[in-house]
Every structure is written in structure tokens, then in C-alpha cells.
JSON list of C-alpha atoms in Angstrom, two decimals:
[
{"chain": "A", "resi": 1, "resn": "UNK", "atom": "CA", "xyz": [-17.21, 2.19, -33.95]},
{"chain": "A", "resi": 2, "resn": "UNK", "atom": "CA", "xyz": [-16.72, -1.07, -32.68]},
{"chain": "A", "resi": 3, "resn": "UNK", "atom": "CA", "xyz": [-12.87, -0.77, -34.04]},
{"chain": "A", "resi": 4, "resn": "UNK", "atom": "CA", "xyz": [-11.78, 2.70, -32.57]},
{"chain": "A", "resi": 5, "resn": "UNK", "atom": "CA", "xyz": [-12.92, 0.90, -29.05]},
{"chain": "A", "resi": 6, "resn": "UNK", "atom": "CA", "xyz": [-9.64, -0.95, -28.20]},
{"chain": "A", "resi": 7, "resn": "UNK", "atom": "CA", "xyz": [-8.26, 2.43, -29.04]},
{"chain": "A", "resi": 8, "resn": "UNK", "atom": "CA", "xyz": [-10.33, 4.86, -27.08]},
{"chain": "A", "resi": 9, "resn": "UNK", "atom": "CA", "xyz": [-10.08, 2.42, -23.89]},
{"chain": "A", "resi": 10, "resn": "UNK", "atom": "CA", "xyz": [-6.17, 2.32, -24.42]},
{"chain": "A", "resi": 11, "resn": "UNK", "atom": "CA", "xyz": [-6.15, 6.27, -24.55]},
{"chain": "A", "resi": 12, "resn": "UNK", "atom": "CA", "xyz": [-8.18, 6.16, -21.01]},
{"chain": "A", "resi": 13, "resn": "UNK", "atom": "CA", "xyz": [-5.83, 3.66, -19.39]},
{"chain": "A", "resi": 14, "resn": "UNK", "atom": "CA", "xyz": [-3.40, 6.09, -19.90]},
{"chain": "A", "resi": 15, "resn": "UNK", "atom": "CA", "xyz": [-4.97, 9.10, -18.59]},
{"chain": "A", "resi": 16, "resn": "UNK", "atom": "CA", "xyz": [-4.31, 10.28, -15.13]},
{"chain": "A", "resi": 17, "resn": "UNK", "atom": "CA", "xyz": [-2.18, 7.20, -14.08]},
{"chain": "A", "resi": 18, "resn": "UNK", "atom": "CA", "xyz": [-4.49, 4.72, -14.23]},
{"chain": "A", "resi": 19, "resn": "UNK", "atom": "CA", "xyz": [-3.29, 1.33, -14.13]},
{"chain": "A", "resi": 20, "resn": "UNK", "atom": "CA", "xyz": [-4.15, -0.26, -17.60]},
{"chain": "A", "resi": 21, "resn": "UNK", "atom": "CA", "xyz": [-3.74, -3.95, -16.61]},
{"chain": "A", "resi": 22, "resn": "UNK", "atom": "CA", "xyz": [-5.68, -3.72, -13.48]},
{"chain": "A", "resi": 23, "resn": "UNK", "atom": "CA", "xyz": [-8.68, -5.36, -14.83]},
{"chain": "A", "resi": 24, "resn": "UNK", "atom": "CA", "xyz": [-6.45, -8.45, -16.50]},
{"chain": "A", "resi": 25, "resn": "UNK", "atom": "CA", "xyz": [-4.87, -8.48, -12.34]},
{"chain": "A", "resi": 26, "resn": "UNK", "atom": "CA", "xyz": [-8.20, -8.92, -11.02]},
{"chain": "A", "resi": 27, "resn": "UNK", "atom": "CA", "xyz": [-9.48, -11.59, -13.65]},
{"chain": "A", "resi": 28, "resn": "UNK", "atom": "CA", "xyz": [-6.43, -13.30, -13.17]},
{"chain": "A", "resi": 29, "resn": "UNK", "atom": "CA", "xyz": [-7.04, -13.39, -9.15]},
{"chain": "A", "resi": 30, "resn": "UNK", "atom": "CA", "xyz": [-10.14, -14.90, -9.32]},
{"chain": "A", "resi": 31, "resn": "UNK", "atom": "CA", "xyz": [-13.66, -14.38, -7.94]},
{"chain": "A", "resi": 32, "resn": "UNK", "atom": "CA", "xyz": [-13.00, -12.92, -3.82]},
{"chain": "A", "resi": 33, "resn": "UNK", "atom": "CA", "xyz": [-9.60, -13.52, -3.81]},
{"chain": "A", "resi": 34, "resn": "UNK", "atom": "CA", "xyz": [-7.70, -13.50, -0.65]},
{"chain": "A", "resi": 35, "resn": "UNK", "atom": "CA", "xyz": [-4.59, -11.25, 0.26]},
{"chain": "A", "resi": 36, "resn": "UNK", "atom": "CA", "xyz": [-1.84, -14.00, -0.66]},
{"chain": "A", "resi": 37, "resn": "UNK", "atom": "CA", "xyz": [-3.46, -14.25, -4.09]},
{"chain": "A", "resi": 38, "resn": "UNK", "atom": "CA", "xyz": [-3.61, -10.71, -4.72]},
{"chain": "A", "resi": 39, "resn": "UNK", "atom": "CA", "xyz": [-0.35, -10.20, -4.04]},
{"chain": "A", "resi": 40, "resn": "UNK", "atom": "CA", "xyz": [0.74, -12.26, -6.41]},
{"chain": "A", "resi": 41, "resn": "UNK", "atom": "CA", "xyz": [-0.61, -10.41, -9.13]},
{"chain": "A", "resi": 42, "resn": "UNK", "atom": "CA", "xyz": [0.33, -6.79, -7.48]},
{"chain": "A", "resi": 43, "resn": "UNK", "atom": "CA", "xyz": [1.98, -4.67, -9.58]},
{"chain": "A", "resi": 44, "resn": "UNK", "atom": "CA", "xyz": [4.64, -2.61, -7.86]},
{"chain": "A", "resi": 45, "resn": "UNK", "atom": "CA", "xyz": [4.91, 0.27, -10.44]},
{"chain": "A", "resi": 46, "resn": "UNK", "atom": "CA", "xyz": [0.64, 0.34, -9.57]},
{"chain": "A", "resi": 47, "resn": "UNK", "atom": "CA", "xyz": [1.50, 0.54, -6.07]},
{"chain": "A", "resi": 48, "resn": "UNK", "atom": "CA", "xyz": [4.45, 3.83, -6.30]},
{"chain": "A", "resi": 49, "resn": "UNK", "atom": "CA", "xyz": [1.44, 5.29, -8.00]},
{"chain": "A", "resi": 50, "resn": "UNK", "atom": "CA", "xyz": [-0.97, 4.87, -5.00]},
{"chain": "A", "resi": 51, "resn": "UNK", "atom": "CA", "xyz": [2.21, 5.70, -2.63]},
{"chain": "A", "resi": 52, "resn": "UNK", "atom": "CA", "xyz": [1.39, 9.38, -3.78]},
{"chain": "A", "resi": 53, "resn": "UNK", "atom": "CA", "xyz": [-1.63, 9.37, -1.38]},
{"chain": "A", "resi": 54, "resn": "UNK", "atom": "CA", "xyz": [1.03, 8.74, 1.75]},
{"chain": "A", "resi": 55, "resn": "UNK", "atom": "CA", "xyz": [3.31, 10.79, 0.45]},
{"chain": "A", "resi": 56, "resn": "UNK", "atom": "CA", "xyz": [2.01, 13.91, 2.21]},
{"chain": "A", "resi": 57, "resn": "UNK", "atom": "CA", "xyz": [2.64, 12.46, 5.28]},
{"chain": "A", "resi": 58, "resn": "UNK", "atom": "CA", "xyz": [5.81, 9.63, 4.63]},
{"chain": "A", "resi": 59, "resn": "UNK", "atom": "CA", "xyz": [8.98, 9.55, 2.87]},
{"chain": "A", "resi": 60, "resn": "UNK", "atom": "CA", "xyz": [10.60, 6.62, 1.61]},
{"chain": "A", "resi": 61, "resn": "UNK", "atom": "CA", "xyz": [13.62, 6.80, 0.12]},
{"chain": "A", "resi": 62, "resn": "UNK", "atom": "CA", "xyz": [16.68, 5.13, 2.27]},
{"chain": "A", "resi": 63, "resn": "UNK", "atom": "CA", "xyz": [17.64, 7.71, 5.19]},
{"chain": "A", "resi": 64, "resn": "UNK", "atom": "CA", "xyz": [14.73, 10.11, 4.05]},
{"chain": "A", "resi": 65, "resn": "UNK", "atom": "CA", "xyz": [13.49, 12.53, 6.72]},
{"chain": "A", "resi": 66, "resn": "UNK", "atom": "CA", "xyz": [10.54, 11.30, 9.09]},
{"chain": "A", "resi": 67, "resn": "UNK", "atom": "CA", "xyz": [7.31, 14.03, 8.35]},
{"chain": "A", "resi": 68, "resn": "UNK", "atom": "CA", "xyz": [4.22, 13.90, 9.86]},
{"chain": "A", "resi": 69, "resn": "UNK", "atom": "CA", "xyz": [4.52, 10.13, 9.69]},
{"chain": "A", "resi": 70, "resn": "UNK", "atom": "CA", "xyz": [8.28, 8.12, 9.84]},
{"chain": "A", "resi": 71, "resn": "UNK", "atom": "CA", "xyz": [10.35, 7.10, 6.74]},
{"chain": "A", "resi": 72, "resn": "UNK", "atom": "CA", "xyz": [8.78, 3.49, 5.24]},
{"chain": "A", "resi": 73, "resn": "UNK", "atom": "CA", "xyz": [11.68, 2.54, 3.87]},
{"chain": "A", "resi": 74, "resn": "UNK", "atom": "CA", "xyz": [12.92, -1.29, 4.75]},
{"chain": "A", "resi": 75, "resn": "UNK", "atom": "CA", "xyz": [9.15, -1.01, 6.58]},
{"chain": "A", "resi": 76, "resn": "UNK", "atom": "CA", "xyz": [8.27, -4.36, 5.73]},
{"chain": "A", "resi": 77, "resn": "UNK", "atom": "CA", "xyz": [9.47, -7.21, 7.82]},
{"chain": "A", "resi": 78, "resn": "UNK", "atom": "CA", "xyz": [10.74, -4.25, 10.68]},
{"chain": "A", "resi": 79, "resn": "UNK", "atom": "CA", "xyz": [8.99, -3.97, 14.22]},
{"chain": "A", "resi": 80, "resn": "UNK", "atom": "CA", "xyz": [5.94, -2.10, 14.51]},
{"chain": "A", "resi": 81, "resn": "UNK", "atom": "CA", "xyz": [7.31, 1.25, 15.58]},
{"chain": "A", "resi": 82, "resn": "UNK", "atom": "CA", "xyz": [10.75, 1.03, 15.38]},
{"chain": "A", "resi": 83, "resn": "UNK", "atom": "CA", "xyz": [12.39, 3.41, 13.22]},
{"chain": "A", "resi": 84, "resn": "UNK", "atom": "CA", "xyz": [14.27, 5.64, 16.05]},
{"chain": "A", "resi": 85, "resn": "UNK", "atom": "CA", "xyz": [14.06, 8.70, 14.14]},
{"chain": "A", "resi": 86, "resn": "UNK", "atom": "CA", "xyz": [10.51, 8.84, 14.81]},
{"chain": "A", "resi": 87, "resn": "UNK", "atom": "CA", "xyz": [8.10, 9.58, 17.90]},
{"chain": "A", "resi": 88, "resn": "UNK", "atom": "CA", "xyz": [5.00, 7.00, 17.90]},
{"chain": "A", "resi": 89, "resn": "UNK", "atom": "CA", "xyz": [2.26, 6.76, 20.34]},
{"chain": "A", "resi": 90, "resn": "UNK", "atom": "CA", "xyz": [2.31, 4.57, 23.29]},
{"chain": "A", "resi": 91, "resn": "UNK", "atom": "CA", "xyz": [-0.53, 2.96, 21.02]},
{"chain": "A", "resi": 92, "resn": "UNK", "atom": "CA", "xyz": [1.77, 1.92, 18.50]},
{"chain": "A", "resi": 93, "resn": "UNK", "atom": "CA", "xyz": [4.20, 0.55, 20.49]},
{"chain": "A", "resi": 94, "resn": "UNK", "atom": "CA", "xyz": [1.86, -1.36, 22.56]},
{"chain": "A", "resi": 95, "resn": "UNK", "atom": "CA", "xyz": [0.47, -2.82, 19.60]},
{"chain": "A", "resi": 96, "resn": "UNK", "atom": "CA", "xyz": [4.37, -4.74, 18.81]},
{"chain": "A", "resi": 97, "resn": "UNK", "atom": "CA", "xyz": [4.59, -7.13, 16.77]},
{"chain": "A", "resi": 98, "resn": "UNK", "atom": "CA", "xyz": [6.42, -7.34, 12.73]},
{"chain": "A", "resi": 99, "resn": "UNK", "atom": "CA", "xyz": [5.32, -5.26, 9.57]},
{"chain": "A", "resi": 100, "resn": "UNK", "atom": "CA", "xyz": [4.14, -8.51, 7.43]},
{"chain": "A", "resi": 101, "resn": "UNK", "atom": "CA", "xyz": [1.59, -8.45, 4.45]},
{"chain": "A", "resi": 102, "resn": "UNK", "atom": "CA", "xyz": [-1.54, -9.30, 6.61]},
{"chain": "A", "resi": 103, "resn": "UNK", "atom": "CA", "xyz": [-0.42, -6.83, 8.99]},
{"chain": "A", "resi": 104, "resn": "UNK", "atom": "CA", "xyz": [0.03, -3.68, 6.78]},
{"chain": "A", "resi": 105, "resn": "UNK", "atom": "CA", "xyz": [-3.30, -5.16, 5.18]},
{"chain": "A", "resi": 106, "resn": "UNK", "atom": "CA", "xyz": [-5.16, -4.45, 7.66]},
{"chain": "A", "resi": 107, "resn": "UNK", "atom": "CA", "xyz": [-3.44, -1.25, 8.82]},
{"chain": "A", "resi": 108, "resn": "UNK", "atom": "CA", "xyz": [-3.43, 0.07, 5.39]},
{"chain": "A", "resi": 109, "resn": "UNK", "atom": "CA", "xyz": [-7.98, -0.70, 5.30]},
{"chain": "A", "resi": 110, "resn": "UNK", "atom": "CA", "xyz": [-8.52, 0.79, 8.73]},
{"chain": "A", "resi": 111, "resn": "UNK", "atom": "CA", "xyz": [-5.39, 1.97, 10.81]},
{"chain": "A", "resi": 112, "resn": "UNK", "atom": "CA", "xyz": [-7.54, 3.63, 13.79]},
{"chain": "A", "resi": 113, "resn": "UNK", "atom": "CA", "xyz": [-9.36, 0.32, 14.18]},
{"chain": "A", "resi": 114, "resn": "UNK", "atom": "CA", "xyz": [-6.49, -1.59, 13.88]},
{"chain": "A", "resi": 115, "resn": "UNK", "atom": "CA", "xyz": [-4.54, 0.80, 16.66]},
{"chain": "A", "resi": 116, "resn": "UNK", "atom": "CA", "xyz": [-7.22, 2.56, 18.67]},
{"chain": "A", "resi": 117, "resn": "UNK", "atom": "CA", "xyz": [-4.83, 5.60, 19.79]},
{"chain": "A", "resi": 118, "resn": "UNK", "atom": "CA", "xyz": [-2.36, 6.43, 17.00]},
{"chain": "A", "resi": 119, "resn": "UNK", "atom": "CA", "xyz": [-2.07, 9.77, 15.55]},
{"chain": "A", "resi": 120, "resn": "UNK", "atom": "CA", "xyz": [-2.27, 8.15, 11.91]},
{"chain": "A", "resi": 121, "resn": "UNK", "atom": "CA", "xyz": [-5.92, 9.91, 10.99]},
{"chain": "A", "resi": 122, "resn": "UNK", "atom": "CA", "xyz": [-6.34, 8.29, 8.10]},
{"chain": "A", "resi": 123, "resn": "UNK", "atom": "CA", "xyz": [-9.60, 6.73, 7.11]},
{"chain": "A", "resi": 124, "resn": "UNK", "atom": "CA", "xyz": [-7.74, 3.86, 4.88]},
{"chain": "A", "resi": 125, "resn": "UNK", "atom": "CA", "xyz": [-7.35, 2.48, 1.65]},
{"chain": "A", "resi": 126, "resn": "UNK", "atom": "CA", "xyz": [-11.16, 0.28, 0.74]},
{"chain": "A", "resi": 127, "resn": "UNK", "atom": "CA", "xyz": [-9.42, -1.25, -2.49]},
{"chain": "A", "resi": 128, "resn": "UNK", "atom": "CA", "xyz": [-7.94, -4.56, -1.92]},
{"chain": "A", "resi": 129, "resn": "UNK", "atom": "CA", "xyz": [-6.36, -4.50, -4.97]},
{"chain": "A", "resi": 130, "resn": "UNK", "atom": "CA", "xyz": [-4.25, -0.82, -3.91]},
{"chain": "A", "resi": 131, "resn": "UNK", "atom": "CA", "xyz": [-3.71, -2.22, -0.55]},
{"chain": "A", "resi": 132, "resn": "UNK", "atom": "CA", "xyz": [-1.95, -5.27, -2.58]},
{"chain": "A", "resi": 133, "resn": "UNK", "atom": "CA", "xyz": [0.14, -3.34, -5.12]},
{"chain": "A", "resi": 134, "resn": "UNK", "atom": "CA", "xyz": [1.35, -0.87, -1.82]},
{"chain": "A", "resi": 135, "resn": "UNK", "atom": "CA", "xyz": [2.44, -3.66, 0.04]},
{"chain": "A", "resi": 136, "resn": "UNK", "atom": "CA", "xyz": [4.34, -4.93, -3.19]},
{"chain": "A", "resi": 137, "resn": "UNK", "atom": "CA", "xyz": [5.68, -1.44, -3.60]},
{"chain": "A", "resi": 138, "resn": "UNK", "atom": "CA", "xyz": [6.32, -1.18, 0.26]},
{"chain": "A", "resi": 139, "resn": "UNK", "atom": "CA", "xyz": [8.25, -4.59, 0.26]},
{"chain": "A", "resi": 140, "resn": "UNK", "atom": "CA", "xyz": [10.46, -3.78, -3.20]},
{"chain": "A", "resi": 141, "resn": "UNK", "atom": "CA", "xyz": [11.83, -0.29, -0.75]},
{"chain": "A", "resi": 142, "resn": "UNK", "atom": "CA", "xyz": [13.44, -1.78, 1.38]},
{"chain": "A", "resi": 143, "resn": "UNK", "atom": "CA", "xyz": [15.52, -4.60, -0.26]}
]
């Protein structure tokens, strides 16, 4: 038994998605790590995976079409409600400021808190660790 276990657990890594080295990410970070450490051991391909979840609402390809929410593409390092071919609340634009780490952080965990006003109804992503590997994925679109 104990030698089909390696096996079995390999078998349910890959079932569904999941992201097998997530536990080995999260060793690696350390007990409560903070954003700038989890980023460094984000895994892009993790976060395209958790992208799915926006997708119903964002595109992200370069020039892709703005839906319910605007294109994300280059989002990272770009004003806060900037992309022209989109119509934000007066919320959102009030807010200002630059799409960094710490700010899509904390927009990704709780974006009606963060923005009191904007149309995004989304309740937000708990996991650090997701919020980590979509801000890795977010960054690598737009380079």
C-alpha cells in the first residue's frame, strides 16, 4: 500500500487541473508568508488555470474585446481604469492610482471593499496562494 501512494497522489494532482507542486510552493514560502514571498514562488501556468474563473467576465489576449469587464492585457503596471475601450464607474476612476502586485492583491481578495461602487460583483479570490500565481499570470500578459 504504502508504495502505490506516490502513485495514487500523482494520479490526483493531475485530475481536474490541480496544481501538483502547490504544496512544495507553499513549503517553500514559509510559515504566513507575505505577498512579495509568494510571488516568488507563483507559478504562472497555476495562475492561467485560475484565470478561467475571470474569464466569464475578461479577455486577455492583446486587443481582445472588453465583456462584462475590460481586456487585462498589459493590466499590470497600467492606471487603474484606463483601458479606453472600456466604461468604468466613477468609483474606479476615483480610486486612481497604478495596477501593482499589492494593489491587484487586494482587489483580487475583496474588490467591493477595496472600491465601494464598482460594478465588479465579485466576492474575491480567499487563497493567497491563487491571488499570487494570477498576478504572476496577469504580469507575464502584458510583456
Amino acid at each position: 500500500m504504502r508504495r502505490l501512494l506516490p502513485g495514487v497522489l500523482l494520479l490526483l494532482a493531475g485530475c481536474g487541473g490541480g496544481d501538483a507542486d502547490r504544496a512544495g510552493r507553499l513549503h517553500r514560502a514559509g510559515p504566513n508568508p507575505d505577498l512579495a514571498t509568494l510571488l516568488r514562488v507563483a507559478d504562472v501556468d497555476a495562475g492561467r488555470r485560475a484565470f478561467g474563473q475571470c474569464a466569464a467576465c475578461h479577455t486577455i489576449g492583446t486587443g481582445g474585446q472588453s465583456l462584462a469587464g475590460p481586456n487585462l492585457h498589459g493590466v499590470m503596471g497600467r492606471r487603474v481604469a484606463s483601458n479606453p475601450r472600456f466604461g468604468y464607474t466613477q468609483a474606479l476612476i476615483d480610486h486612481g492610482g497604478r495596477w501593482d502586485a499589492a494593489r491587484m492583491d487586494a482587489w483580487l481578495a475583496a474588490p467591493m471593499q477595496v472600491v465601494p461602487g464598482t460594478r465588479m460583483a465579485f466576492a474575491g479570490v480567499r487563497d493567497p496562494m491563487e491571488r499570487a500565481d494570477l498576478i504572476a499570470y496577469l504580469q507575464s500578459e502584458g510583456r
